[in-house]
Amino acid sequence: MAYDETTFRRTEEPTTDPAAYRANTLAAADQRRRAEEMETADTAAVDVREDDGRDRLGIHLGWEVVLLLAAGAFGFLLWQLDKNAFQRPALDNLLITGAAVGLLTLGAGLTLRAGVPNLALGPIALGASLHYAEQGDLGLLKAGIPALIIAAAGAVAVGLLILVLHVPGWVATLAAALGVIVYDQLRVAPEVVQGRYDPTDQAFFLFGGFALLAVLGAALGTVTPVRRWLGGMRSSGDQARRRGFAVALPVIGTLVLSSVFAVGAGFLIAAQSAGPIVPGTGLEWTGIAVGLALLAGTSAYGRRGGMFGTLFAVAAFTLYLDWSTRKNLEISLFATAAAVLAAGLIVTRLVESFGRPLLPAHGDEWNAAPTTAAQNWTPDLESWTPATTTAARTDRWDDGPWGSSR
């Protein structure tokens, strides 16, 4: 009986394909689990590396120069059209308009940085204008305190809805905006302003207060721990994953502040208005506020922003509004909001492309792929085959030097 008979032969030859080794075994399942864990860890490490360090402000500073030039251009066009546009009382009205638009833009930029854009800003401002037109004869405080309390309470409710259900902030605030629009459209006729408060006497202080808030808030936002804390709701990885209670304060706080800013803007608009307040939706002012915040350099994805962009963007837009009104251009505010939003989206792409931190330098990663010098080696080290193969031995007694054929 020879050893090379069929009974003693192996049924299958060993394979050198790593994918075929340990298939359908517990070891293969364990290997896949470890591979998934390593992939998850690598993804988390990439997210940390991308968020490591300070944002680059070069793109913001360069774009803010462009905004400053745009403001100067519209200022020159306005001065050329009317030499008295920058003298009182016309200057006071210009500053009040800038303060109102600035408060809306501040609210939009603040909530954008927190990752919960407040789309109810315009309806809240219009509702505050209608409320002041009706109750302004009671005095500024008596008319303003209830409006502020209602706006803050509504913002807290929306913030809790976002945190408990972990839903996108823009969806929740859009629902709130639709609810406020119902209140705004309960009026069937324009409301004549009953109050006697004249904000033009404090025009410089009001616009100066907005400018101070814009610059100081932007400077504070450049501090890395503050920026990361404020932008905790920024989407990264699984967008449906809960962020925890650490984001509760920035989410609720920014929504409350933005709603309070919107009430203040609505009061200024109503107090400055020479005619009655016309009911509507107010969504055009939401579009303008969000568009100006994006145009100022605040990212639509949250967290990132510049230094003086909000101030320069609001100044340019205010001058444009006055110039277009004096030119009788009759451009719809919705069309203006659409154009500003479109431009803001382009700026967001620039900010996200050139404003993120530089990745730290890393050495060459180890490559487990086989080289030409070791074609038979695989990373798991368990399917190794010899580099040189020898001729198969027959192991027959009648072969070799002592066989019968000798």
PDB file of C-alpha atoms in Angstrom, residues 58-76 105 210 290-298 305-320 339-340 343-344 346-348 350-351:
ATOM      1  CA  GLY A  58      -7.334  85.121   7.083  1.00  0.00           C
ATOM      2  CA  ILE A  59     -10.362  84.394   4.922  1.00  0.00           C
ATOM      3  CA  HIS A  60     -12.578  86.369   7.321  1.00  0.00           C
ATOM      4  CA  LEU A  61     -10.312  89.392   7.394  1.00  0.00           C
ATOM      5  CA  GLY A  62      -9.973  89.392   3.621  1.00  0.00           C
ATOM      6  CA  TRP A  63     -13.721  89.152   3.106  1.00  0.00           C
ATOM      7  CA  GLU A  64     -14.381  91.855   5.705  1.00  0.00           C
ATOM      8  CA  VAL A  65     -12.234  94.215   3.648  1.00  0.00           C
ATOM      9  CA  VAL A  66     -14.560  93.506   0.711  1.00  0.00           C
ATOM     10  CA  LEU A  67     -17.604  94.240   2.899  1.00  0.00           C
ATOM     11  CA  LEU A  68     -16.045  97.496   4.067  1.00  0.00           C
ATOM     12  CA  LEU A  69     -15.437  98.517   0.470  1.00  0.00           C
ATOM     13  CA  ALA A  70     -19.056  97.647  -0.386  1.00  0.00           C
ATOM     14  CA  ALA A  71     -20.302  99.799   2.493  1.00  0.00           C
ATOM     15  CA  GLY A  72     -18.103 102.634   1.298  1.00  0.00           C
ATOM     16  CA  ALA A  73     -19.425 102.252  -2.254  1.00  0.00           C
ATOM     17  CA  PHE A  74     -23.077 102.410  -1.169  1.00  0.00           C
ATOM     18  CA  GLY A  75     -22.269 105.326   1.116  1.00  0.00           C
ATOM     19  CA  PHE A  76     -20.733 107.191  -1.803  1.00  0.00           C
ATOM     20  CA  THR A 105     -28.564  89.912  12.164  1.00  0.00           C
ATOM     21  CA  PHE A 210     -25.294  97.113  18.334  1.00  0.00           C
ATOM     22  CA  VAL A 290     -29.892  84.974   8.040  1.00  0.00           C
ATOM     23  CA  GLY A 291     -28.511  86.135   4.693  1.00  0.00           C
ATOM     24  CA  LEU A 292     -26.624  89.025   6.269  1.00  0.00           C
ATOM     25  CA  ALA A 293     -25.223  86.720   8.970  1.00  0.00           C
ATOM     26  CA  LEU A 294     -23.947  84.357   6.278  1.00  0.00           C
ATOM     27  CA  LEU A 295     -22.669  87.264   4.215  1.00  0.00           C
ATOM     28  CA  ALA A 296     -20.821  88.522   7.285  1.00  0.00           C
ATOM     29  CA  GLY A 297     -18.792  85.293   7.381  1.00  0.00           C
ATOM     30  CA  THR A 298     -20.765  83.149   9.820  1.00  0.00           C
ATOM     31  CA  GLY A 305     -17.350  83.352  12.150  1.00  0.00           C
ATOM     32  CA  GLY A 306     -15.301  86.504  11.692  1.00  0.00           C
ATOM     33  CA  MET A 307     -14.646  89.698  13.634  1.00  0.00           C
ATOM     34  CA  PHE A 308     -16.131  92.779  11.955  1.00  0.00           C
ATOM     35  CA  GLY A 309     -18.222  91.072   9.281  1.00  0.00           C
ATOM     36  CA  THR A 310     -21.593  91.609  10.975  1.00  0.00           C
ATOM     37  CA  LEU A 311     -20.973  95.319  11.481  1.00  0.00           C
ATOM     38  CA  PHE A 312     -19.778  95.902   7.910  1.00  0.00           C
ATOM     39  CA  ALA A 313     -22.526  93.772   6.327  1.00  0.00           C
ATOM     40  CA  VAL A 314     -25.276  95.561   8.262  1.00  0.00           C
ATOM     41  CA  ALA A 315     -23.799  98.967   7.410  1.00  0.00           C
ATOM     42  CA  ALA A 316     -23.630  98.100   3.705  1.00  0.00           C
ATOM     43  CA  PHE A 317     -27.191  96.745   3.663  1.00  0.00           C
ATOM     44  CA  THR A 318     -28.604  99.739   5.543  1.00  0.00           C
ATOM     45  CA  LEU A 319     -26.986 102.145   3.120  1.00  0.00           C
ATOM     46  CA  TYR A 320     -28.288 100.072   0.209  1.00  0.00           C
ATOM     47  CA  ALA A 339     -30.133  87.573  -3.306  1.00  0.00           C
ATOM     48  CA  VAL A 340     -28.465  88.107   0.073  1.00  0.00           C
ATOM     49  CA  ALA A 343     -24.445  85.392  -1.748  1.00  0.00           C
ATOM     50  CA  GLY A 344     -24.190  84.208   1.854  1.00  0.00           C
ATOM     51  CA  ILE A 346     -21.124  81.299  -1.456  1.00  0.00           C
ATOM     52  CA  VAL A 347     -19.359  82.989   1.453  1.00  0.00           C
ATOM     53  CA  THR A 348     -20.109  79.959   3.656  1.00  0.00           C
ATOM     54  CA  LEU A 350     -15.311  79.967   1.230  1.00  0.00           C
ATOM     55  CA  VAL A 351     -15.300  80.069   5.024  1.00  0.00           C
TER      56      VAL A 351
END
